[in-house]
PDB file of C-alpha atoms and ligand atoms in Angstrom:
ATOM      1  CA  UNK A  22       0.117   0.097   0.031  1.00 74.00           C
ATOM      2  CA  UNK A  23       0.832   3.320  -0.832  1.00 88.00           C
ATOM      3  CA  UNK A  24       2.268   5.349   1.675  1.00 96.00           C
ATOM      4  CA  UNK A  25       1.541   8.899   1.227  1.00 97.00           C
ATOM      5  CA  UNK A  26      -1.217  10.217  -0.214  1.00 97.00           C
ATOM      6  CA  UNK A  27      -3.301  13.804  -1.400  1.00 98.00           C
ATOM      7  CA  UNK A  28      -5.186  15.913   1.165  1.00 98.00           C
ATOM      8  CA  UNK A  29      -7.113  18.036   0.395  1.00 98.00           C
ATOM      9  CA  UNK A  30      -8.190  21.054   3.941  1.00 98.00           C
ATOM     10  CA  UNK A  31     -11.046  22.917   4.294  1.00 98.00           C
ATOM     11  CA  UNK A  32     -11.584  26.721   2.948  1.00 98.00           C
ATOM     12  CA  UNK A  33     -12.674  28.738   5.506  1.00 98.00           C
ATOM     13  CA  UNK A  34     -14.329  31.915   3.690  1.00 98.00           C
ATOM     14  CA  UNK A  35     -14.935  33.355   1.001  1.00 98.00           C
ATOM     15  CA  UNK A  36     -13.496  35.692  -2.258  1.00 97.00           C
ATOM     16  CA  UNK A  37     -14.029  38.400  -0.990  1.00 98.00           C
ATOM     17  CA  UNK A  38     -12.785  38.345   2.677  1.00 98.00           C
ATOM     18  CA  UNK A  39     -10.168  35.576   1.392  1.00 98.00           C
ATOM     19  CA  UNK A  40      -9.824  32.013   2.876  1.00 98.00           C
ATOM     20  CA  UNK A  41      -8.673  30.497   6.556  1.00 98.00           C
ATOM     21  CA  UNK A  42      -7.015  26.899   6.425  1.00 98.00           C
ATOM     22  CA  UNK A  43      -6.646  25.044   9.757  1.00 98.00           C
ATOM     23  CA  UNK A  44      -4.388  22.276  10.384  1.00 98.00           C
ATOM     24  CA  UNK A  45      -5.102  20.269  14.293  1.00 98.00           C
ATOM     25  CA  UNK A  46      -3.056  17.518  14.924  1.00 98.00           C
ATOM     26  CA  UNK A  47      -4.598  14.179  14.893  1.00 97.00           C
ATOM     27  CA  UNK A  48      -7.412  15.943  13.879  1.00 98.00           C
ATOM     28  CA  UNK A  49      -6.565  16.614  10.296  1.00 98.00           C
ATOM     29  CA  UNK A  50      -3.027  16.392  10.701  1.00 98.00           C
ATOM     30  CA  UNK A  51      -2.627  12.649  11.371  1.00 98.00           C
ATOM     31  CA  UNK A  52       0.192  12.278  13.701  1.00 98.00           C
ATOM     32  CA  UNK A  53       1.216  14.586  16.790  1.00 98.00           C
ATOM     33  CA  UNK A  54       3.409  17.781  15.688  1.00 98.00           C
ATOM     34  CA  UNK A  55       6.498  18.472  17.181  1.00 98.00           C
ATOM     35  CA  UNK A  56       7.884  20.317  14.576  1.00 98.00           C
ATOM     36  CA  UNK A  57       7.002  22.916  11.835  1.00 98.00           C
ATOM     37  CA  UNK A  58       9.716  24.147   9.343  1.00 98.00           C
ATOM     38  CA  UNK A  59       9.330  25.799   5.346  1.00 98.00           C
ATOM     39  CA  UNK A  60      11.803  26.431   2.616  1.00 98.00           C
ATOM     40  CA  UNK A  61      11.109  29.531   0.325  1.00 98.00           C
ATOM     41  CA  UNK A  62      13.328  31.712  -1.663  1.00 98.00           C
ATOM     42  CA  UNK A  63      14.087  27.639  -4.311  1.00 98.00           C
ATOM     43  CA  UNK A  64      15.045  29.202  -7.970  1.00 97.00           C
ATOM     44  CA  UNK A  65      12.803  27.742 -10.424  1.00 96.00           C
ATOM     45  CA  UNK A  66      16.170  25.113 -11.304  1.00 97.00           C
ATOM     46  CA  UNK A  67      16.884  23.811  -8.238  1.00 98.00           C
ATOM     47  CA  UNK A  68      15.265  20.125  -7.282  1.00 98.00           C
ATOM     48  CA  UNK A  69      15.300  19.851  -3.696  1.00 98.00           C
ATOM     49  CA  UNK A  70      15.041  16.026  -1.287  1.00 98.00           C
ATOM     50  CA  UNK A  71      16.274  13.441  -2.433  1.00 98.00           C
ATOM     51  CA  UNK A  72      15.463  11.864   0.866  1.00 98.00           C
ATOM     52  CA  UNK A  73      13.007   9.273   2.421  1.00 98.00           C
ATOM     53  CA  UNK A  74      12.881   8.875   6.092  1.00 98.00           C
ATOM     54  CA  UNK A  75      13.392   5.463   8.596  1.00 96.00           C
ATOM     55  CA  UNK A  76       9.600   6.536  10.221  1.00 97.00           C
ATOM     56  CA  UNK A  77       9.131   9.836  10.251  1.00 98.00           C
ATOM     57  CA  UNK A  78       5.938  10.956   9.428  1.00 98.00           C
ATOM     58  CA  UNK A  79       5.574  14.868   7.601  1.00 98.00           C
ATOM     59  CA  UNK A  80       2.038  16.610   5.662  1.00 98.00           C
ATOM     60  CA  UNK A  81       4.041  18.942   2.924  1.00 99.00           C
ATOM     61  CA  UNK A  82       1.841  22.411   1.864  1.00 98.00           C
ATOM     62  CA  UNK A  83       2.521  24.865  -0.793  1.00 98.00           C
ATOM     63  CA  UNK A  84       0.743  27.343   1.049  1.00 98.00           C
ATOM     64  CA  UNK A  85       1.748  29.669  -1.624  1.00 98.00           C
ATOM     65  CA  UNK A  86       2.700  29.663  -5.479  1.00 98.00           C
ATOM     66  CA  UNK A  87       2.972  26.046  -6.612  1.00 98.00           C
ATOM     67  CA  UNK A  88       5.133  23.177  -5.826  1.00 98.00           C
ATOM     68  CA  UNK A  89       5.704  19.773  -8.270  1.00 98.00           C
ATOM     69  CA  UNK A  90       6.856  17.092  -5.823  1.00 98.00           C
ATOM     70  CA  UNK A  91       7.767  13.403  -7.194  1.00 98.00           C
ATOM     71  CA  UNK A  92       7.248  10.804  -4.753  1.00 98.00           C
ATOM     72  CA  UNK A  93       8.522   6.969  -4.855  1.00 97.00           C
ATOM     73  CA  UNK A  94       7.552   4.045  -2.924  1.00 95.00           C
ATOM     74  CA  UNK A  95      10.398   1.839  -4.643  1.00 91.00           C
ATOM     75  CA  UNK A  96       7.549  -0.001  -6.488  1.00 89.00           C
ATOM     76  CA  UNK A  97       6.061   3.069  -8.433  1.00 93.00           C
ATOM     77  CA  UNK A  98       7.045   7.088  -8.587  1.00 97.00           C
ATOM     78  CA  UNK A  99       4.121   9.419  -8.989  1.00 98.00           C
ATOM     79  CA  UNK A 100       4.301  13.503  -9.519  1.00 98.00           C
ATOM     80  CA  UNK A 101       1.517  14.828  -7.268  1.00 98.00           C
ATOM     81  CA  UNK A 102       1.056  19.088  -8.048  1.00 98.00           C
ATOM     82  CA  UNK A 103       0.943  21.254  -4.955  1.00 98.00           C
ATOM     83  CA  UNK A 104      -0.699  24.243  -5.978  1.00 98.00           C
ATOM     84  CA  UNK A 105      -3.544  24.990  -3.820  1.00 98.00           C
ATOM     85  CA  UNK A 106      -3.046  26.773   0.448  1.00 98.00           C
ATOM     86  CA  UNK A 107      -5.541  23.770   0.846  1.00 98.00           C
ATOM     87  CA  UNK A 108      -4.169  20.606  -0.384  1.00 98.00           C
ATOM     88  CA  UNK A 109      -1.691  18.483   1.090  1.00 98.00           C
ATOM     89  CA  UNK A 110       0.432  16.014   0.830  1.00 98.00           C
ATOM     90  CA  UNK A 111       1.011  12.960   3.435  1.00 98.00           C
ATOM     91  CA  UNK A 112       4.282  11.489   2.871  1.00 98.00           C
ATOM     92  CA  UNK A 113       5.200   8.673   5.469  1.00 98.00           C
ATOM     93  CA  UNK A 114       8.166   6.813   6.434  1.00 97.00           C
ATOM     94  CA  UNK A 115       9.849   5.174   3.271  1.00 97.00           C
ATOM     95  CA  UNK A 116       8.537   7.217   0.391  1.00 98.00           C
ATOM     96  CA  UNK A 117      11.682   8.740  -1.590  1.00 98.00           C
ATOM     97  CA  UNK A 118      10.906  12.402  -2.296  1.00 98.00           C
ATOM     98  CA  UNK A 119      11.648  14.945  -4.726  1.00 98.00           C
ATOM     99  CA  UNK A 120      10.291  18.890  -5.229  1.00 98.00           C
ATOM    100  CA  UNK A 121      10.946  20.899  -8.032  1.00 98.00           C
ATOM    101  CA  UNK A 122       9.492  23.688 -10.543  1.00 98.00           C
ATOM    102  CA  UNK A 123       9.813  25.662  -6.958  1.00 98.00           C
ATOM    103  CA  UNK A 124       7.236  29.203  -8.582  1.00 98.00           C
ATOM    104  CA  UNK A 125       8.445  32.526  -8.158  1.00 96.00           C
ATOM    105  CA  UNK A 126       7.925  33.523  -4.042  1.00 94.00           C
ATOM    106  CA  UNK A 127       6.714  29.716  -3.371  1.00 98.00           C
ATOM    107  CA  UNK A 128       6.421  28.594   0.033  1.00 98.00           C
ATOM    108  CA  UNK A 129       6.620  24.679   1.042  1.00 98.00           C
ATOM    109  CA  UNK A 130       5.530  24.588   4.552  1.00 98.00           C
ATOM    110  CA  UNK A 131       5.786  21.292   6.629  1.00 99.00           C
ATOM    111  CA  UNK A 132       4.689  19.888   9.403  1.00 98.00           C
ATOM    112  CA  UNK A 133       6.849  17.113  11.179  1.00 98.00           C
ATOM    113  CA  UNK A 134       6.320  14.448  13.255  1.00 98.00           C
ATOM    114  CA  UNK A 135       9.502  14.764  15.396  1.00 98.00           C
ATOM    115  CA  UNK A 136      12.680  16.599  16.099  1.00 98.00           C
ATOM    116  CA  UNK A 137      14.850  17.238  12.973  1.00 98.00           C
ATOM    117  CA  UNK A 138      17.276  14.623  12.742  1.00 98.00           C
ATOM    118  CA  UNK A 139      20.067  13.124  10.166  1.00 98.00           C
ATOM    119  CA  UNK A 140      19.752   9.490  11.961  1.00 98.00           C
ATOM    120  CA  UNK A 141      15.869   9.097  10.163  1.00 98.00           C
ATOM    121  CA  UNK A 142      17.437  10.398   6.835  1.00 98.00           C
ATOM    122  CA  UNK A 143      17.891   7.511   3.904  1.00 98.00           C
ATOM    123  CA  UNK A 144      19.455  10.346   1.193  1.00 98.00           C
ATOM    124  CA  UNK A 145      21.003   7.403  -1.260  1.00 98.00           C
ATOM    125  CA  UNK A 146      19.361   6.217  -3.098  1.00 97.00           C
ATOM    126  CA  UNK A 147      20.452   2.189  -3.975  1.00 96.00           C
ATOM    127  CA  UNK A 148      20.540   2.139  -0.113  1.00 97.00           C
ATOM    128  CA  UNK A 149      16.310   3.938   0.259  1.00 97.00           C
ATOM    129  CA  UNK A 150      15.455   0.534  -3.059  1.00 95.00           C
ATOM    130  CA  UNK A 151      17.561  -1.918  -0.591  1.00 94.00           C
ATOM    131  CA  UNK A 152      15.655  -1.520   2.863  1.00 91.00           C
ATOM    132  CA  UNK A 153      12.130  -1.340   1.022  1.00 87.00           C
ATOM    133  CA  UNK A 154      13.500  -4.730  -0.405  1.00 84.00           C
ATOM    134  CA  UNK A 155      14.249  -6.260   3.298  1.00 84.00           C
ATOM    135  CA  UNK A 156      11.125  -4.325   4.060  1.00 80.00           C
ATOM    136  CA  UNK A 157       8.640  -6.267   2.080  1.00 75.00           C
ATOM    137  CA  UNK A 158      10.273  -9.529   2.277  1.00 72.00           C
TER     138      UNK A 158
HETATM  139  P1  TYD B 302      17.234  18.651   3.995  1.00 83.22           P
HETATM  140  O1  TYD B 302      16.016  18.291   4.575  1.00 83.22           O
HETATM  141  O2  TYD B 302      17.808  18.176   3.188  1.00 83.22           O
HETATM  142  O3  TYD B 302      16.067  19.438   2.926  1.00 83.22           O
HETATM  143  P2  TYD B 302      15.400  19.590   1.681  1.00 83.22           P
HETATM  144  O4  TYD B 302      15.180  17.987   1.640  1.00 83.22           O
HETATM  145  O5  TYD B 302      14.208  20.187   1.623  1.00 83.22           O
HETATM  146  O6  TYD B 302      16.767  19.385   0.626  1.00 83.22           O
HETATM  147  O7  TYD B 302      17.809  19.381   4.464  1.00 83.22           O
HETATM  148  C1  TYD B 302      18.908  20.466   4.547  1.00 83.22           C
HETATM  149  C2  TYD B 302      19.445  21.324   5.098  1.00 83.22           C
HETATM  150  O8  TYD B 302      19.024  21.941   6.657  1.00 83.22           O
HETATM  151  C3  TYD B 302      20.503  20.151   6.320  1.00 83.22           C
HETATM  152  O9  TYD B 302      21.284  20.111   6.682  1.00 83.22           O
HETATM  153  C4  TYD B 302      19.349  20.042   7.085  1.00 83.22           C
HETATM  154  C5  TYD B 302      18.868  21.622   7.887  1.00 83.22           C
HETATM  155  N1  TYD B 302      17.904  21.056   8.946  1.00 83.22           N
HETATM  156  C6  TYD B 302      17.869  21.655  10.247  1.00 83.22           C
HETATM  157  O10 TYD B 302      18.653  21.473  10.020  1.00 83.22           O
HETATM  158  N2  TYD B 302      16.023  21.825  10.415  1.00 83.22           N
HETATM  159  C7  TYD B 302      15.293  21.322  10.007  1.00 83.22           C
HETATM  160  O11 TYD B 302      14.051  20.812  10.801  1.00 83.22           O
HETATM  161  C8  TYD B 302      15.344  20.429   8.874  1.00 83.22           C
HETATM  162  C9  TYD B 302      14.117  19.904   8.212  1.00 83.22           C
HETATM  163  C10 TYD B 302      16.521  20.448   8.019  1.00 83.22           C
END
């Protein structure tokens, strides 16, 4: 089963006054939020990510502009567009991700289930594929 999914959050408001989207841990976000970080001023020709996590769960939201994310579970890769502030992408453990095509002034907001820990990263694609194979066998 895929360990990532597109999420659609409630948009409160209207075009005249603008909108609010609320994110709440263990409610519409399926984990306790221990860390929030955001990535901004990324040039359009730069790709980021290139890693998977061993345990970390995250929800990615492009709160301004648009970004593309390639998610790969070691079996199949899929491209997801993040182009609405009320849409998110849940990514669980064991999913390789690459972010690219950052529009000007785009802001990628990430909610994470744990503190930053370099030990939780798999930054080598071959190691990622081997780890997935081991888990499945
Ligand atoms: P990284 O997660 O590799 O960024 P991306 O996936 O967007 O390419 O992190 C880049 C650098 O920032 C790396 O040196 C680790 C550091 N970092 C932190 O110190 N704290 C954090 O919460 C995150 C996400 C990264």
